Short mmCIF file of C-alpha atoms in Angstrom, two decimals:
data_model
loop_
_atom_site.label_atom_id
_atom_site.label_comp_id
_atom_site.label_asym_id
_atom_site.label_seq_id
_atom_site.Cartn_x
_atom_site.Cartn_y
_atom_site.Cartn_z
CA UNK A 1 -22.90 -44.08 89.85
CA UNK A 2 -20.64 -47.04 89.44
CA UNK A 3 -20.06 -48.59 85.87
CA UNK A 4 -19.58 -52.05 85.07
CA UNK A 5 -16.20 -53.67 86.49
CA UNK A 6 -13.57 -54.51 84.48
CA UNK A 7 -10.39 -56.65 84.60
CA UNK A 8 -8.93 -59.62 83.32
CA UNK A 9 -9.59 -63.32 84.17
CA UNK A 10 -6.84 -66.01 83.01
CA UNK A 11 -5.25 -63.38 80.41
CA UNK A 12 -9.09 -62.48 79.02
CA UNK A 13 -10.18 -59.33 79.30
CA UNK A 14 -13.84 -59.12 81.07
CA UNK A 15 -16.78 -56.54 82.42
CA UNK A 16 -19.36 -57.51 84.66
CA UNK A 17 -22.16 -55.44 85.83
CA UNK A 18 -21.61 -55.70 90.01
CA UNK A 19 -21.91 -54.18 92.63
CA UNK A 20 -18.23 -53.47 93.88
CA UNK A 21 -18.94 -54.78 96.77
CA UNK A 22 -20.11 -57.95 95.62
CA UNK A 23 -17.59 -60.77 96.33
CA UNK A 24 -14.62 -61.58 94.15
CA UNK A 25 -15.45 -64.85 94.81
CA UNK A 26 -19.24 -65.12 93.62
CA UNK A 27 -18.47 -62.96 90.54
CA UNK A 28 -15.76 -64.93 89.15
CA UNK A 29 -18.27 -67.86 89.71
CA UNK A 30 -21.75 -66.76 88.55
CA UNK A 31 -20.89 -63.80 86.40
CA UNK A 32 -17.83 -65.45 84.63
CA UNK A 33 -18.84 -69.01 85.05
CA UNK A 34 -15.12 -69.92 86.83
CA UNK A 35 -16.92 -72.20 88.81
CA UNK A 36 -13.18 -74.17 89.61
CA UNK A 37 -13.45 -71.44 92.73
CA UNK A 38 -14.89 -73.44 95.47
CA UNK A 39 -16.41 -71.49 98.87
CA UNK A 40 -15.56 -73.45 102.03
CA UNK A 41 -16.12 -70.86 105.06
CA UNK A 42 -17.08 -67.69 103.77
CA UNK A 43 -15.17 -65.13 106.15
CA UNK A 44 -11.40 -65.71 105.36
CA UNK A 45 -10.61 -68.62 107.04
CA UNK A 46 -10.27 -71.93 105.30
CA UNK A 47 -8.49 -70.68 101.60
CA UNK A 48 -10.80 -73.10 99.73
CA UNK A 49 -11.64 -69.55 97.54
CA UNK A 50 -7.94 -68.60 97.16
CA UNK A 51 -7.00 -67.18 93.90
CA UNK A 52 -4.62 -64.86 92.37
CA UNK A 53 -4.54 -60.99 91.90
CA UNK A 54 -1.78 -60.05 90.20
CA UNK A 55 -0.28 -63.37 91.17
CA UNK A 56 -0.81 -62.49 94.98
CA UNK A 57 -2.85 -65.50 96.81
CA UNK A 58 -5.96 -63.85 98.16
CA UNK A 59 -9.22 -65.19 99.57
CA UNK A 60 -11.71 -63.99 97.13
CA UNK A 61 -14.65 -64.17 99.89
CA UNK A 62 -13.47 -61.10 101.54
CA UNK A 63 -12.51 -59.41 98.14
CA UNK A 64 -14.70 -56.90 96.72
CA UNK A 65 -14.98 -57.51 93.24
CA UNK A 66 -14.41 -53.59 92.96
CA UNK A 67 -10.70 -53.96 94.08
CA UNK A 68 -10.11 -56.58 91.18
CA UNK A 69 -10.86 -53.88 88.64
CA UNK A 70 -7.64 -53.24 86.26
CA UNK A 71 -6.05 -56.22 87.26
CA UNK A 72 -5.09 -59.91 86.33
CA UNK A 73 -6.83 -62.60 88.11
CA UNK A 74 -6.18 -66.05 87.96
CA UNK A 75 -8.43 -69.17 88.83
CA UNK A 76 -7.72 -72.71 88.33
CA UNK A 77 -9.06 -72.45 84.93
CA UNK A 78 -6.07 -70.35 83.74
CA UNK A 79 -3.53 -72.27 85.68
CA UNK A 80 -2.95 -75.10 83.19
CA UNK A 81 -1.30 -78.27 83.66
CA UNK A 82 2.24 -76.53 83.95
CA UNK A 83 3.78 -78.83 87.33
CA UNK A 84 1.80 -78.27 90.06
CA UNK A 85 -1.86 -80.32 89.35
CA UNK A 86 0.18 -83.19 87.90
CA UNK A 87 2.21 -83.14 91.28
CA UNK A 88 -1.26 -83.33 93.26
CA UNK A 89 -2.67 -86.28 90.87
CA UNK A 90 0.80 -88.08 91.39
CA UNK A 91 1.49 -87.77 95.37
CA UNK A 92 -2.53 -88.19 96.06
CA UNK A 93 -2.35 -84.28 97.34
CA UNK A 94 -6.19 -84.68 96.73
CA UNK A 95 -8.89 -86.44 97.98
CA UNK A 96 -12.88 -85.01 98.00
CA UNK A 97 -11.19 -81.65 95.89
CA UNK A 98 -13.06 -78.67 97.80
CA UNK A 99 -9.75 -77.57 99.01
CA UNK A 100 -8.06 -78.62 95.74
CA UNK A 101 -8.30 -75.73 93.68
CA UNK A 102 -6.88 -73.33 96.25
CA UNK A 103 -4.36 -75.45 97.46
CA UNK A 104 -3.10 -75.53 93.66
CA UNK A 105 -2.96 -71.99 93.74
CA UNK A 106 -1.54 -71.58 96.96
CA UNK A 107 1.23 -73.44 95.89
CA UNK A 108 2.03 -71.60 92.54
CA UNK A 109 1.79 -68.60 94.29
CA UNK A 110 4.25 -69.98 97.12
CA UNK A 111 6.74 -71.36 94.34
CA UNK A 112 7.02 -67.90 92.10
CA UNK A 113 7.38 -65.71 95.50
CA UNK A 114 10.30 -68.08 96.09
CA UNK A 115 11.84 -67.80 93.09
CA UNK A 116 11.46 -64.52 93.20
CA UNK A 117 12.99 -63.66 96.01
CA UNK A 118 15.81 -66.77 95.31
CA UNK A 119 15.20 -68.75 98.45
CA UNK A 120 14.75 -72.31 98.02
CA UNK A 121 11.23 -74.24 98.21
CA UNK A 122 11.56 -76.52 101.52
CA UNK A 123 9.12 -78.09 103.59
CA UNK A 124 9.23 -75.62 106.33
CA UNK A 125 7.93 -73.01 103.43
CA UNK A 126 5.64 -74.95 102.03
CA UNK A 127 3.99 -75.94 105.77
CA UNK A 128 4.26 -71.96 106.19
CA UNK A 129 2.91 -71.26 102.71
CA UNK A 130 -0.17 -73.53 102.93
CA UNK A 131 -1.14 -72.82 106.39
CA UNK A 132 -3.95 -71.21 105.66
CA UNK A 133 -5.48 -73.58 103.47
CA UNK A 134 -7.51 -76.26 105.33
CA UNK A 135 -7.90 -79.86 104.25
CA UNK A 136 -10.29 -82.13 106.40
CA UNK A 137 -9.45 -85.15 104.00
CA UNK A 138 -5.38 -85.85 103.33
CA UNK A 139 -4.02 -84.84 107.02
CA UNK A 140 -1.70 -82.79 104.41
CA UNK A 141 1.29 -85.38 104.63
CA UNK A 142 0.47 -86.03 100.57
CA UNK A 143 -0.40 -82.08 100.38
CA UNK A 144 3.18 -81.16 100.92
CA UNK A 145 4.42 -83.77 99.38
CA UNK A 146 2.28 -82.56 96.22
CA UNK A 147 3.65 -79.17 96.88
CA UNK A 148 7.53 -79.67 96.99
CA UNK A 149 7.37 -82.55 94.09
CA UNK A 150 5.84 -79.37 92.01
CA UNK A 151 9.34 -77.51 91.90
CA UNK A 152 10.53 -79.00 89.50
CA UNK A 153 7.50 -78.60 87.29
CA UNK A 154 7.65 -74.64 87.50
CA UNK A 155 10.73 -72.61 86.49
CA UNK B 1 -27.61 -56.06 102.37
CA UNK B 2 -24.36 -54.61 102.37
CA UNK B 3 -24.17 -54.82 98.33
CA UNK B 4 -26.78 -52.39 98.66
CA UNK B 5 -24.69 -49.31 100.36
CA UNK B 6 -23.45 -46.22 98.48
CA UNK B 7 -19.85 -47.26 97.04
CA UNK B 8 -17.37 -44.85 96.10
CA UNK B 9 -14.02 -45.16 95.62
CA UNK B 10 -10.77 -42.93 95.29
CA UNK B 11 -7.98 -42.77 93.34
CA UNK B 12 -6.22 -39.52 94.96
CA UNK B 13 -6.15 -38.26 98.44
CA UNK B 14 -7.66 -34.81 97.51
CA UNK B 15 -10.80 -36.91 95.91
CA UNK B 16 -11.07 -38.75 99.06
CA UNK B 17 -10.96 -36.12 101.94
CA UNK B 18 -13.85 -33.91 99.96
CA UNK B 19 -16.08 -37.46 99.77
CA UNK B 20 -15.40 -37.46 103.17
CA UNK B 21 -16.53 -34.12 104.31
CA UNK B 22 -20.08 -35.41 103.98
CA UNK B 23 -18.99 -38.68 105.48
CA UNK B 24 -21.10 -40.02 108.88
CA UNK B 25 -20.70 -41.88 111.84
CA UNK B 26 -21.96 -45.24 109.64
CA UNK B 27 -19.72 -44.08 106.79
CA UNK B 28 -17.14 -47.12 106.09
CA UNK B 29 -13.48 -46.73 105.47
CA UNK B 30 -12.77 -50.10 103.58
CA UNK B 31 -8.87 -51.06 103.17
CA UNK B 32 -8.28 -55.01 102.47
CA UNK B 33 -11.25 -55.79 103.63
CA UNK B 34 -10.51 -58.62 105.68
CA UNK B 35 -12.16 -57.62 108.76
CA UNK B 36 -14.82 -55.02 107.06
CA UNK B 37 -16.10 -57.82 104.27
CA UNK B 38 -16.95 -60.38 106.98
CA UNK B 39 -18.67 -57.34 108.57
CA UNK B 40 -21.02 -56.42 105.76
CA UNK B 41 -21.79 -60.03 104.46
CA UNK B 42 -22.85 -61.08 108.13
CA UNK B 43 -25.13 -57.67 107.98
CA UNK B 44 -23.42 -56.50 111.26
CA UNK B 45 -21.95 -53.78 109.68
CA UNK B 46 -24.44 -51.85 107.95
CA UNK B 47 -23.13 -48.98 106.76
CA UNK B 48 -24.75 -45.66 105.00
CA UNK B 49 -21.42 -45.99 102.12
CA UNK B 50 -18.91 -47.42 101.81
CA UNK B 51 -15.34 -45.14 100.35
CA UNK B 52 -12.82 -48.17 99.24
CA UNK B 53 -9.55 -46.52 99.99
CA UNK B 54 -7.79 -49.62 97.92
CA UNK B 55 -6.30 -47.32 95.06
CA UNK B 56 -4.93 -44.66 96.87
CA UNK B 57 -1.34 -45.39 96.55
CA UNK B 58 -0.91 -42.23 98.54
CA UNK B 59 -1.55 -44.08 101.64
CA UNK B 60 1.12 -46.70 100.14
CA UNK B 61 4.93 -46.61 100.87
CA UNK B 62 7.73 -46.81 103.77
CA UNK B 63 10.05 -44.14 104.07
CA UNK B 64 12.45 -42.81 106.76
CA UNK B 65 11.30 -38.66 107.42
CA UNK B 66 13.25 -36.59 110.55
CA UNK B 67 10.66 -37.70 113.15
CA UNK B 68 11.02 -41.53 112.42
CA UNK B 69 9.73 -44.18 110.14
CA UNK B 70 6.45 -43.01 108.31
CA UNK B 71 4.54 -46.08 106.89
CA UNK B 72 1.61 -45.53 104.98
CA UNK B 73 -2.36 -46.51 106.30
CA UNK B 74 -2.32 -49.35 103.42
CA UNK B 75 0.70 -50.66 104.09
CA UNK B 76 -0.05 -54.68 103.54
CA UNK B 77 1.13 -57.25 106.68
CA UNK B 78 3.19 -59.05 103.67
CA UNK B 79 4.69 -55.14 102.64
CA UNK B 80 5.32 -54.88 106.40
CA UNK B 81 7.44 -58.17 106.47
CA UNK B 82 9.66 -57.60 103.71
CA UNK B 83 10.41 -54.04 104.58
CA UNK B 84 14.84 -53.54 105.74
CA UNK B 85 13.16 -50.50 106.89
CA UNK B 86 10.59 -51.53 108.86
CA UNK B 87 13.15 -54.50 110.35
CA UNK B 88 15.70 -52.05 111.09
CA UNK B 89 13.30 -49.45 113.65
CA UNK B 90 10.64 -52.09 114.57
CA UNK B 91 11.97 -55.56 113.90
CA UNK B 92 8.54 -56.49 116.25
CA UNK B 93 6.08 -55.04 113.70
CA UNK B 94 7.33 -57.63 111.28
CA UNK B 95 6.95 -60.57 113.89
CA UNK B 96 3.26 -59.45 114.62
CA UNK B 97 2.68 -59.07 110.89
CA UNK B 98 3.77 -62.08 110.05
CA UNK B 99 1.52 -63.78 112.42
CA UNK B 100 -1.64 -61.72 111.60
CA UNK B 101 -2.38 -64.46 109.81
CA UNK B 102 -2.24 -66.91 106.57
CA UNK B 103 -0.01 -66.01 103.23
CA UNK B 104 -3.71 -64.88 102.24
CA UNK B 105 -4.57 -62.48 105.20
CA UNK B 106 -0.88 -61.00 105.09
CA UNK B 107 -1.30 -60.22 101.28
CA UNK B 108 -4.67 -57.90 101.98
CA UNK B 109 -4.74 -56.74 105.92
CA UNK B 110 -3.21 -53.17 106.24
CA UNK B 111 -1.34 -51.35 109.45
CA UNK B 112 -4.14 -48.69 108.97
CA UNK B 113 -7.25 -51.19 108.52
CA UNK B 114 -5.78 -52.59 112.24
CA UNK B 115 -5.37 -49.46 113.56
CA UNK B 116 -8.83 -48.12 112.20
CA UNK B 117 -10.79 -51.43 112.93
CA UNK B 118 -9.21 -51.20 116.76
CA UNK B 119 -9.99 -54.78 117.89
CA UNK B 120 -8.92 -55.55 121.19
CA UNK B 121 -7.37 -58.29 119.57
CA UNK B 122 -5.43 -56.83 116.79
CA UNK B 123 -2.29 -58.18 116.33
CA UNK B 124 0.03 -55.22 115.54
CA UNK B 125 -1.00 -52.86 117.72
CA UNK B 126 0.00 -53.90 120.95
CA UNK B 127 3.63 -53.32 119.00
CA UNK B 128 2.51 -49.99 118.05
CA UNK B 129 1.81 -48.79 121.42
CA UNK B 130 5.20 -50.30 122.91
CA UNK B 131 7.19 -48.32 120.30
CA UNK B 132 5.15 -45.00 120.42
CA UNK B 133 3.93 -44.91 117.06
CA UNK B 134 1.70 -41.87 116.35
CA UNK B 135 -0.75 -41.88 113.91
CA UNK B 136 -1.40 -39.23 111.38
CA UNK B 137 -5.08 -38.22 110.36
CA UNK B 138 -5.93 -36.42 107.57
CA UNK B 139 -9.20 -34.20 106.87
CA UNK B 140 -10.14 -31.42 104.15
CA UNK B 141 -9.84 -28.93 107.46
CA UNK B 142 -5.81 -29.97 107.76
CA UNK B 143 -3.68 -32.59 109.34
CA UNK B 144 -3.28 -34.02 113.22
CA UNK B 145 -1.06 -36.23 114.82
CA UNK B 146 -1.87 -38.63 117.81
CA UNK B 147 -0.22 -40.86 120.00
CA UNK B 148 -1.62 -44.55 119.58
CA UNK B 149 -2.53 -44.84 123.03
CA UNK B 150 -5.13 -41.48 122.52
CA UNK B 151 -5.91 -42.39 118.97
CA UNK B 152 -7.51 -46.03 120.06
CA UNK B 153 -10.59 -45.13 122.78
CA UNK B 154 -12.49 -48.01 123.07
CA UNK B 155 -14.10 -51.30 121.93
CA UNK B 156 -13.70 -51.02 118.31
CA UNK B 157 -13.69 -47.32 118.84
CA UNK B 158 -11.14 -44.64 118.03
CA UNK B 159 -10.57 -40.89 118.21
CA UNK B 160 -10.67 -40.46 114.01
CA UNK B 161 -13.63 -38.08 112.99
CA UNK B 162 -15.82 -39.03 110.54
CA UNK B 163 -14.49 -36.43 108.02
CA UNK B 164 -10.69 -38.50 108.78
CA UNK B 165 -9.07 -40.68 107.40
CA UNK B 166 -5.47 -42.73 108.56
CA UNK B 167 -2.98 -41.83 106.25
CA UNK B 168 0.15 -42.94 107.89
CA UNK B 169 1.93 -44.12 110.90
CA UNK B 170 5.44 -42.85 112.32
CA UNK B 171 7.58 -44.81 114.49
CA UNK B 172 10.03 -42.87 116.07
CA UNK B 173 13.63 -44.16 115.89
CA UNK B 174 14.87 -46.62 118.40
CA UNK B 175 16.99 -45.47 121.29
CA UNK B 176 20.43 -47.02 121.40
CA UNK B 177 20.31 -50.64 123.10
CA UNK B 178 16.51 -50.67 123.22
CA UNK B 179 15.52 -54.22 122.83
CA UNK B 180 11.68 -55.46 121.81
CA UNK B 181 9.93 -58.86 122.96
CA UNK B 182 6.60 -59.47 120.44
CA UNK B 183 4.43 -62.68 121.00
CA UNK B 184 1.04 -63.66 120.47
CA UNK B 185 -0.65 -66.67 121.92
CA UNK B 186 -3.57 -68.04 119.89
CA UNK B 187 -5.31 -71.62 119.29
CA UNK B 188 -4.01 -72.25 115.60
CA UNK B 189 -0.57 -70.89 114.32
CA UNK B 190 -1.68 -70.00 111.13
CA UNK B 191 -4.81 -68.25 111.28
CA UNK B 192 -6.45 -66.89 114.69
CA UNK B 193 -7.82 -64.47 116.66
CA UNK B 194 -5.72 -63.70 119.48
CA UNK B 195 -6.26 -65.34 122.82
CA UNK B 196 -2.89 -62.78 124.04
CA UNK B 197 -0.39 -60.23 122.17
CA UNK B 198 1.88 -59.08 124.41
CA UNK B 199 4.74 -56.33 122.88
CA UNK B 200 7.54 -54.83 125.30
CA UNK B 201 10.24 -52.30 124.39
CA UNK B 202 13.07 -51.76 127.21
CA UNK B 203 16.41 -50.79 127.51
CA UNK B 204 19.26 -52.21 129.90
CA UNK B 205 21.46 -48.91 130.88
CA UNK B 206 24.60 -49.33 133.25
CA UNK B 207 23.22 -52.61 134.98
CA UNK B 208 19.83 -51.38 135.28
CA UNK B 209 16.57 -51.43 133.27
CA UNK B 210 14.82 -48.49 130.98
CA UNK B 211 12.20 -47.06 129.29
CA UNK B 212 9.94 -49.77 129.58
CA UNK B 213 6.43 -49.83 127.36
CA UNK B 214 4.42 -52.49 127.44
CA UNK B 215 1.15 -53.41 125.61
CA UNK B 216 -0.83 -56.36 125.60
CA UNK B 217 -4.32 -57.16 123.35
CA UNK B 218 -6.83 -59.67 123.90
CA UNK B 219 -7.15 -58.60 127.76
CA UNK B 220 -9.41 -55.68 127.67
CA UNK B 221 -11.96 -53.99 125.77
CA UNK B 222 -8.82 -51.73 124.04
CA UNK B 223 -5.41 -52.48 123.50
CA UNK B 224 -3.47 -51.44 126.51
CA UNK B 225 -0.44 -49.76 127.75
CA UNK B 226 0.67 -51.16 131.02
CA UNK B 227 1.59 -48.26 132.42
CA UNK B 228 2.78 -49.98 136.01
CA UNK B 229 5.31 -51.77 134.37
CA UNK B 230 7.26 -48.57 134.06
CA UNK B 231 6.78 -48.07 137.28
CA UNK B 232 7.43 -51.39 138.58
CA UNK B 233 10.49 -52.02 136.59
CA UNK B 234 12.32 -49.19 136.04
CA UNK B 235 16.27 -48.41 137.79
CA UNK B 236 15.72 -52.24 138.98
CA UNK B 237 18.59 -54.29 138.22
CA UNK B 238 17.49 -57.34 135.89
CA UNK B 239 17.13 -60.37 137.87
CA UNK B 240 14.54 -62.97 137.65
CA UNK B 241 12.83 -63.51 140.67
CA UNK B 242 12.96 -59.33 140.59
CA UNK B 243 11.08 -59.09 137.39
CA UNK B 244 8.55 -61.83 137.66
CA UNK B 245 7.25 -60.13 141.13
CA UNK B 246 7.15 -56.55 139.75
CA UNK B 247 5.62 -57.84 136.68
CA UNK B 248 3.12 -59.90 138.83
CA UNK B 249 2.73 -56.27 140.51
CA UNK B 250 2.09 -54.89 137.14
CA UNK B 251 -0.53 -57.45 135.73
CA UNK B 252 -2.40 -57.37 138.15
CA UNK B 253 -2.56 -53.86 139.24
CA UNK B 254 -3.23 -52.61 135.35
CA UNK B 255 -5.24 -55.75 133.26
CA UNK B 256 -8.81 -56.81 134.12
CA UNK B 257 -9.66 -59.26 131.21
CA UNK B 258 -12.43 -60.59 130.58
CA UNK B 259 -13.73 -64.01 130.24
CA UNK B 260 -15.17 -65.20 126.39
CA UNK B 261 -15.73 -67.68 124.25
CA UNK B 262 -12.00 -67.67 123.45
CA UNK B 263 -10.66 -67.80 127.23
CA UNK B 264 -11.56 -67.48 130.37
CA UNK B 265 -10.51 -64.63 132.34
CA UNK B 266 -7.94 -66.54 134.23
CA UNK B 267 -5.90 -67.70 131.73
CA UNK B 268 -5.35 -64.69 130.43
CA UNK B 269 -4.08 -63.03 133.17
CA UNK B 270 -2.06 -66.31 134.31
CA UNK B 271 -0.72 -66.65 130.38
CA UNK B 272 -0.14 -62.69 130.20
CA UNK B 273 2.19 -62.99 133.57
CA UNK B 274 3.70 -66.32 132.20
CA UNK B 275 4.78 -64.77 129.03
CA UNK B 276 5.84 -61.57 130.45
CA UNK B 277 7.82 -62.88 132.71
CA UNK B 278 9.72 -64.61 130.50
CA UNK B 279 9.72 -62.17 127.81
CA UNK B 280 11.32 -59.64 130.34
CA UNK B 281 14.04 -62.57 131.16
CA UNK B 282 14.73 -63.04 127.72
CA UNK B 283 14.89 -59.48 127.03
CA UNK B 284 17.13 -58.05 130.13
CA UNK B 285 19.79 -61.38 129.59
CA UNK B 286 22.85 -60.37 127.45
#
């Protein structure tokens, strides 16, 4: 009863034959070979899975793939060196990289809703922003320091 | 297992209320997923289908209507937050819904997957219940209305039929002067299941205190009103050593939690008191 899925990863257009219900997470990986995704807990806790959905952060191990269809999601892979991975390599925001690729995303996401909504990109944000992206390597001192030395790479 | 289940999902509300005439007990209701997802993968879920409400944008949208503010089932925690609307009647939904969790959570969780889900430890309900939401259910046989405290019955259990489904939530206006407390005590800011959530509406009238509701989660098997705190508080004038004994009174007379793996019974009662006590300080000070 259910066709294949179809929506667009990093500005490609794609179709998968899935479930719905079949992660976000595990199709972007084995179907579409996106394998920059990274699973750390598996229920919604940790953010190591966080990508975009129409440039909202989500954790793509409680997404069904079948709420993805029609729209534009975004791994690592499509994130390009525009700011915010330089920022990581520069202030050491990264370590063993599990975490890496969602706290990359995380903080793209964090810097366009601020510019968005014109508030300025301080600590407290980014502290708030990242929260719910756990690192058991940096302590996240060189995280946030990744994070706000990545404003001026955006815009 | 749970990729396995019958998956349908619906684009308009007239689609979804026919699916659901044929809808069972084990039928699934899935919003944003965050609690349901976790559910299925872990297999303790199991259900017979699953209907993904996730494009209905009729259950989307905040608007003011006669009887209050009507906010729609999938209403998002982040949607929630940035609402003047929802500030302006219940500037304590946005404080619970912007502790539901991380930027992630916030971005997915809806007010009707918290309502539907009806964990004891959901964090916006408790708010829902001190500001008399009612929730409106919707089936192909017509439309009812209930108060929250009716609508949730029970562990995870609630009063929708299995031909239902949530489509909004109305919060009736504030009265003039009425003042709301929200807080929620957990083990990590960001990101936990509560350990308390504690949400009091009041008013101070002519030296005296008012229409008091108060709801707490995380210290039964339901959210709870606390209905002695009406009772206990109400045409007393606001002083503290007043309020902390007739909210001692109140705790203890209307809140047997339980002890889990997240806290023993004790604390909760001891952290409930602490927090209501000051809460009510707080709240009855000018």
């Amino acid at each position: 009863m259910n066709g294949p899925i179809e929506f667009r990863l990093n500005g490609r257009a794609v179709s998968i034959d899935a479930h719905p219900l079949r992660r976000l997470l595990d199709c972007v990986r084995e179907e579409l070979g996106s394998t920059g995704t990274k699973e750390g807990c598996g229920e919604g806790e940790c953010g190591a899975c966080t990508l975009l959905i129409d440039g909202c952060a989500v954790n793509s191990c409680i997404v069904p793939v079948g709420q993805a269809v029609g729209c534009e999601v975004t791994t690592i892979e499509g994130t390009g060196h525009e700011g915010v991975q330089e920022s990581f390599l520069e202030e050491g925001g990264t370590q063993c990289g599990i975490c890496t690729p969602g706290l990359i995303l995380m903080t793209r996401a964090w810097l366009e809703a601020c510019e968005r909504k014109g508030e300025p990109a301080t600590l407290e944000g980014a502290r708030k922003a990242l929260a719910g992206n756990l690192c058991r390597c940096t302590g996240y001192g060189k995280v946030l320091a990744s994070a706000l030395a990545s404003r001026r790479g955006t815009s | 297992m749970s990729t396995r289940a019958d998956y349908a999902s619906v684009r308009t509300l007239e689609e979804a209320l026919e699916l659901l005439q044929s809808a069972t007990e084990r039928s699934a209701l899935l919003a944003g997923g965050t609690d349901l997802m976790v559910e299925f993968e872990t297999g303790r879920t199991r259900p017979d289908r699953v209907i993904d409400l996730h494009h209905l944008d009729e259950l989307r949208g905040i608007g003011e209507e006669p009887a209050g503010l009507r906010i729609g089932a999938l209403t998002t925690c982040t949607e929630l937050l940035e609402s003047p609307l929802v500030c302006a009647y219940a500037d304590i939904l946005v404080a619970a819904a912007d502790e539901v969790g991380a930027e992630q959570i916030k971005n997915r969780a809806t007010l009707g997957g918290n309502l539907g889900t009806a964990s004891p430890a959901a964090d916006l309900n408790p708010v829902l219940l001190a500001l008399k939401a009612r929730v409106r259910l919707a089936s192909s046989a017509g439309r009812r209305e209930l108060p929250v405290d009716r609508f949730l019955c029970g562990y995870r259990e609630t009063a929708r039929r299995s031909d239902e489904l949530i489509e909004s939530v109305v919060i009736p206006r504030p009265l003039d002067g009425e003042r709301h407390g929200f807080r929620k005590v957990g083990t990590r800011r960001a990101q936990s299941i509560a350990k308390l959530v504690l949400a009091i509406s009041l008013r101070v009238v002519e030296g005296e205190i008012r229409d008091v509701r108060a709801a707490a989660g995380s210290v039964a098997a339901k959210t709870v009103l606390l209905p002695s705190a009406a009772l206990e508080l109400e045409g007393k004038a606001p002083n503290p050593s007043g309020l902390r004994e007739s909210w001692r009174r109140a705790v203890k007379r209307d809140v047997t939690p339980i002890g889990d793996v997240r806290s023993s019974a004790e604390y909760r009662r001891e952290v409930l008191f602490r927090v209501g006590t000051s809460m009510l300080i707080q709240l009855t000070s000018n």
